[in-house]
Amino acid sequence: MTHVIEVPAPDDAASLGPLQLTVWLQTYPNAEAGVDDAWIREHRGSSATAEGIARWREFIEAAGRRPDLLFCRVVRSGTEIVGFLCGRRDEVVTLGPMYLLEQSRGHGAGGLLMEEFLAWAEGAPVHLWVTEYNDRAARFYERYGFEATGERELWRGRLPNVRMARSCTPGVERGCAPGHGGSSDT
């Protein structure tokens, strides 16, 4: 399976909203947490509507105008978008959302996205949220030096998320306060 990572065009917004909903339906149902297809459609279904697609278009266009502050890349398999990773730079760099369709996981596309994102972050500290029971995603982030911080949230009163962070990369100081470099194994 060949994957190509690229900057999305505004017209790609029509694929990102429905893709986000599809990945949620593939990844997040959990009876114990009370998260089922109906709950996901209620809380994430808007991403696939005209309004949700318009929000994606706005983000893609803003990222094109301010690539120093906003990051967005899509993964294509042939002509189909099968995943994406977005982020932003504020006081710290925030990673997310990052999603890959189930059939595209485990083929290296996530690693390609992460490497491009971390290069964009230029060694700055990076934060993200991961769903507590999404063990595969948590292990993926750990391979890139992210660690759970202990901070938790219950998104929309039901979806349990855990904050993960990656400290500064040694030798790369942009965005890092003096004395706050990462560990040697980052």
mmCIF file of C-alpha atoms in Angstrom:
data_model
loop_
_atom_site.group_PDB
_atom_site.id
_atom_site.type_symbol
_atom_site.label_atom_id
_atom_site.label_comp_id
_atom_site.label_asym_id
_atom_site.label_seq_id
_atom_site.Cartn_x
_atom_site.Cartn_y
_atom_site.Cartn_z
ATOM 1 C CA MET A 1 0.000 0.000 0.000
ATOM 2 C CA THR A 2 1.589 3.276 -1.137
ATOM 3 C CA HIS A 3 0.840 6.402 0.865
ATOM 4 C CA VAL A 4 1.588 9.974 -0.144
ATOM 5 C CA ILE A 5 1.658 12.778 2.435
ATOM 6 C CA GLU A 6 0.746 16.245 1.178
ATOM 7 C CA VAL A 7 -0.668 19.621 2.128
ATOM 8 C CA PRO A 8 -4.433 19.532 1.578
ATOM 9 C CA ALA A 9 -6.172 21.748 -0.956
ATOM 10 C CA PRO A 10 -9.324 23.602 0.159
ATOM 11 C CA ASP A 11 -11.466 21.168 -1.863
ATOM 12 C CA ASP A 12 -10.108 18.304 0.277
ATOM 13 C CA ALA A 13 -12.342 19.602 3.076
ATOM 14 C CA ALA A 14 -15.199 17.625 1.492
ATOM 15 C CA SER A 15 -13.295 14.423 2.362
ATOM 16 C CA LEU A 16 -11.938 15.347 5.809
ATOM 17 C CA GLY A 17 -15.250 15.828 7.635
ATOM 18 C CA PRO A 18 -16.762 12.492 6.539
ATOM 19 C CA LEU A 19 -13.389 10.759 7.079
ATOM 20 C CA GLN A 20 -13.249 12.075 10.654
ATOM 21 C CA LEU A 21 -16.719 10.673 11.371
ATOM 22 C CA THR A 22 -15.849 7.314 9.781
ATOM 23 C CA VAL A 23 -12.678 6.968 11.867
ATOM 24 C CA TRP A 24 -14.598 7.834 15.031
ATOM 25 C CA LEU A 25 -17.146 5.124 14.213
ATOM 26 C CA GLN A 26 -14.290 2.643 13.615
ATOM 27 C CA THR A 27 -12.273 3.574 16.700
ATOM 28 C CA TYR A 28 -14.322 4.878 19.614
ATOM 29 C CA PRO A 29 -17.382 2.693 20.311
ATOM 30 C CA ASN A 30 -16.976 1.389 23.858
ATOM 31 C CA ALA A 31 -19.867 -0.094 25.834
ATOM 32 C CA GLU A 32 -18.144 0.489 29.183
ATOM 33 C CA ALA A 33 -17.775 4.229 28.458
ATOM 34 C CA GLY A 34 -21.300 4.421 27.002
ATOM 35 C CA VAL A 35 -19.943 5.467 23.616
ATOM 36 C CA ASP A 36 -21.919 3.903 20.767
ATOM 37 C CA ASP A 37 -22.571 4.818 17.128
ATOM 38 C CA ALA A 38 -25.559 6.991 18.068
ATOM 39 C CA TRP A 39 -23.519 8.975 20.628
ATOM 40 C CA ILE A 40 -20.675 9.418 18.125
ATOM 41 C CA ARG A 41 -23.077 10.619 15.421
ATOM 42 C CA GLU A 42 -24.666 13.044 17.902
ATOM 43 C CA HIS A 43 -21.316 14.546 18.959
ATOM 44 C CA ARG A 44 -19.183 14.157 15.822
ATOM 45 C CA GLY A 45 -21.735 13.812 13.021
ATOM 46 C CA SER A 46 -21.587 17.543 12.320
ATOM 47 C CA SER A 47 -18.078 17.094 10.927
ATOM 48 C CA ALA A 48 -19.664 15.437 7.863
ATOM 49 C CA THR A 49 -22.291 18.163 7.310
ATOM 50 C CA ALA A 50 -21.984 21.196 5.034
ATOM 51 C CA GLU A 51 -21.170 23.302 8.115
ATOM 52 C CA GLY A 52 -18.465 20.878 9.291
ATOM 53 C CA ILE A 53 -16.937 20.736 5.833
ATOM 54 C CA ALA A 54 -16.942 24.554 5.708
ATOM 55 C CA ARG A 55 -15.013 24.606 9.025
ATOM 56 C CA TRP A 56 -12.465 22.203 7.539
ATOM 57 C CA ARG A 57 -12.120 24.436 4.463
ATOM 58 C CA GLU A 58 -11.536 27.459 6.702
ATOM 59 C CA PHE A 59 -8.835 25.603 8.647
ATOM 60 C CA ILE A 60 -7.095 24.381 5.485
ATOM 61 C CA GLU A 61 -7.123 27.913 4.044
ATOM 62 C CA ALA A 62 -5.863 29.408 7.331
ATOM 63 C CA ALA A 63 -3.058 26.802 7.451
ATOM 64 C CA GLY A 64 -2.110 27.835 3.933
ATOM 65 C CA ARG A 65 -1.883 31.476 5.018
ATOM 66 C CA ARG A 66 -0.070 30.764 8.313
ATOM 67 C CA PRO A 67 1.978 27.566 7.932
ATOM 68 C CA ASP A 68 4.191 28.767 10.786
ATOM 69 C CA LEU A 69 1.219 28.512 13.196
ATOM 70 C CA LEU A 70 -1.074 25.873 11.666
ATOM 71 C CA PHE A 71 -0.180 22.430 10.336
ATOM 72 C CA CYS A 72 -2.320 20.111 8.224
ATOM 73 C CA ARG A 73 -1.332 17.152 6.067
ATOM 74 C CA VAL A 74 -3.407 14.459 4.403
ATOM 75 C CA VAL A 75 -2.469 10.894 3.518
ATOM 76 C CA ARG A 76 -3.540 9.653 0.112
ATOM 77 C CA SER A 77 -3.709 6.081 -1.097
ATOM 78 C CA GLY A 78 -4.174 6.564 -4.805
ATOM 79 C CA THR A 79 -6.668 9.408 -5.090
ATOM 80 C CA GLU A 80 -8.447 8.643 -1.797
ATOM 81 C CA ILE A 81 -7.657 10.541 1.407
ATOM 82 C CA VAL A 82 -7.216 7.859 4.081
ATOM 83 C CA GLY A 83 -5.974 9.995 6.960
ATOM 84 C CA PHE A 84 -4.790 13.348 8.192
ATOM 85 C CA LEU A 85 -2.859 15.094 10.940
ATOM 86 C CA CYS A 86 -3.360 18.711 11.986
ATOM 87 C CA GLY A 87 -1.885 20.857 14.716
ATOM 88 C CA ARG A 88 -1.210 24.371 15.889
ATOM 89 C CA ARG A 89 1.519 26.403 17.514
ATOM 90 C CA ASP A 90 0.600 28.584 20.516
ATOM 91 C CA GLU A 91 2.482 28.628 23.838
ATOM 92 C CA VAL A 92 3.148 24.963 23.073
ATOM 93 C CA VAL A 93 2.563 22.942 19.954
ATOM 94 C CA THR A 94 -0.683 20.969 19.980
ATOM 95 C CA LEU A 95 -1.021 17.819 17.895
ATOM 96 C CA GLY A 96 -4.479 16.893 16.756
ATOM 97 C CA PRO A 97 -6.576 15.748 15.288
ATOM 98 C CA MET A 98 -4.762 12.760 13.807
ATOM 99 C CA TYR A 99 -6.805 10.016 12.175
ATOM 100 C CA LEU A 100 -6.218 7.116 9.798
ATOM 101 C CA LEU A 101 -8.861 4.816 8.378
ATOM 102 C CA GLU A 102 -8.667 1.356 9.914
ATOM 103 C CA GLN A 103 -7.434 -0.281 6.693
ATOM 104 C CA SER A 104 -4.536 2.215 6.476
ATOM 105 C CA ARG A 105 -3.202 1.624 9.982
ATOM 106 C CA GLY A 106 -0.060 -0.427 10.418
ATOM 107 C CA HIS A 107 1.373 0.407 6.988
ATOM 108 C CA GLY A 108 3.688 3.298 7.949
ATOM 109 C CA ALA A 109 1.426 6.232 7.070
ATOM 110 C CA GLY A 110 1.086 7.329 10.708
ATOM 111 C CA GLY A 111 4.850 7.373 11.120
ATOM 112 C CA LEU A 112 5.278 9.453 7.970
ATOM 113 C CA LEU A 113 2.693 11.943 9.248
ATOM 114 C CA MET A 114 4.314 12.104 12.686
ATOM 115 C CA GLU A 115 7.806 12.644 11.286
ATOM 116 C CA GLU A 116 6.589 15.518 9.133
ATOM 117 C CA PHE A 117 4.663 17.025 12.068
ATOM 118 C CA LEU A 118 7.623 16.785 14.452
ATOM 119 C CA ALA A 119 9.891 18.400 11.853
ATOM 120 C CA TRP A 120 7.353 21.257 11.615
ATOM 121 C CA ALA A 121 7.278 21.535 15.445
ATOM 122 C CA GLU A 122 11.048 22.178 15.343
ATOM 123 C CA GLY A 123 11.809 20.534 18.676
ATOM 124 C CA ALA A 124 9.206 22.492 20.677
ATOM 125 C CA PRO A 125 7.211 20.741 23.417
ATOM 126 C CA VAL A 126 4.108 19.045 21.973
ATOM 127 C CA HIS A 127 0.845 18.191 23.748
ATOM 128 C CA LEU A 128 -2.066 16.023 22.637
ATOM 129 C CA TRP A 129 -5.150 14.253 23.961
ATOM 130 C CA VAL A 130 -5.646 10.515 23.403
ATOM 131 C CA THR A 131 -8.711 8.501 24.327
ATOM 132 C CA GLU A 132 -7.901 6.443 27.395
ATOM 133 C CA TYR A 133 -8.995 3.125 25.885
ATOM 134 C CA ASN A 134 -7.291 3.742 22.514
ATOM 135 C CA ASP A 135 -4.247 1.672 23.474
ATOM 136 C CA ARG A 136 -2.947 1.430 19.909
ATOM 137 C CA ALA A 137 -2.797 5.231 19.554
ATOM 138 C CA ALA A 138 -1.191 5.671 22.996
ATOM 139 C CA ARG A 139 1.532 3.129 22.108
ATOM 140 C CA PHE A 140 2.091 4.901 18.777
ATOM 141 C CA TYR A 141 2.600 8.252 20.548
ATOM 142 C CA GLU A 142 4.901 6.656 23.127
ATOM 143 C CA ARG A 143 7.163 5.448 20.303
ATOM 144 C CA TYR A 144 7.650 9.130 19.425
ATOM 145 C CA GLY A 145 8.577 10.189 22.957
ATOM 146 C CA PHE A 146 5.154 11.193 24.302
ATOM 147 C CA GLU A 147 4.335 10.385 27.916
ATOM 148 C CA ALA A 148 1.073 10.565 29.856
ATOM 149 C CA THR A 149 1.025 13.663 32.063
ATOM 150 C CA GLY A 150 -1.685 12.472 34.471
ATOM 151 C CA GLU A 151 -4.093 15.157 33.239
ATOM 152 C CA ARG A 152 -7.495 13.776 32.232
ATOM 153 C CA GLU A 153 -10.708 15.058 30.713
ATOM 154 C CA LEU A 154 -14.111 13.581 30.073
ATOM 155 C CA TRP A 155 -15.028 14.927 26.627
ATOM 156 C CA ARG A 156 -18.732 15.734 26.375
ATOM 157 C CA GLY A 157 -19.239 13.972 29.708
ATOM 158 C CA ARG A 158 -18.421 10.537 28.353
ATOM 159 C CA LEU A 159 -15.220 10.063 26.325
ATOM 160 C CA PRO A 160 -12.252 9.602 28.722
ATOM 161 C CA ASN A 161 -9.116 11.318 27.407
ATOM 162 C CA VAL A 162 -5.568 11.455 28.742
ATOM 163 C CA ARG A 163 -3.081 14.246 28.048
ATOM 164 C CA MET A 164 0.251 13.173 26.592
ATOM 165 C CA ALA A 165 3.262 15.428 26.138
ATOM 166 C CA ARG A 166 6.621 15.311 24.434
ATOM 167 C CA SER A 167 9.274 17.617 25.840
ATOM 168 C CA CYS A 168 11.748 19.646 23.818
ATOM 169 C CA THR A 169 14.089 17.821 21.502
ATOM 170 C CA PRO A 170 17.714 18.069 22.658
ATOM 171 C CA GLY A 171 19.765 20.435 20.552
ATOM 172 C CA VAL A 172 16.693 22.091 19.032
ATOM 173 C CA GLU A 173 15.802 25.177 21.020
ATOM 174 C CA ARG A 174 13.041 26.928 19.034
ATOM 175 C CA GLY A 175 10.011 27.229 21.292
ATOM 176 C CA CYS A 176 11.799 25.746 24.296
ATOM 177 C CA ALA A 177 12.531 27.679 27.439
ATOM 178 C CA PRO A 178 16.207 27.571 28.552
ATOM 179 C CA GLY A 179 16.886 24.537 30.712
ATOM 180 C CA HIS A 180 13.801 22.642 29.503
ATOM 181 C CA GLY A 181 15.357 20.361 26.907
ATOM 182 C CA GLY A 182 14.108 16.842 26.444
ATOM 183 C CA SER A 183 15.698 13.726 27.874
ATOM 184 C CA SER A 184 18.401 11.956 25.934
ATOM 185 C CA ASP A 185 16.025 9.145 24.960
ATOM 186 C CA THR A 186 13.368 11.424 23.409
#
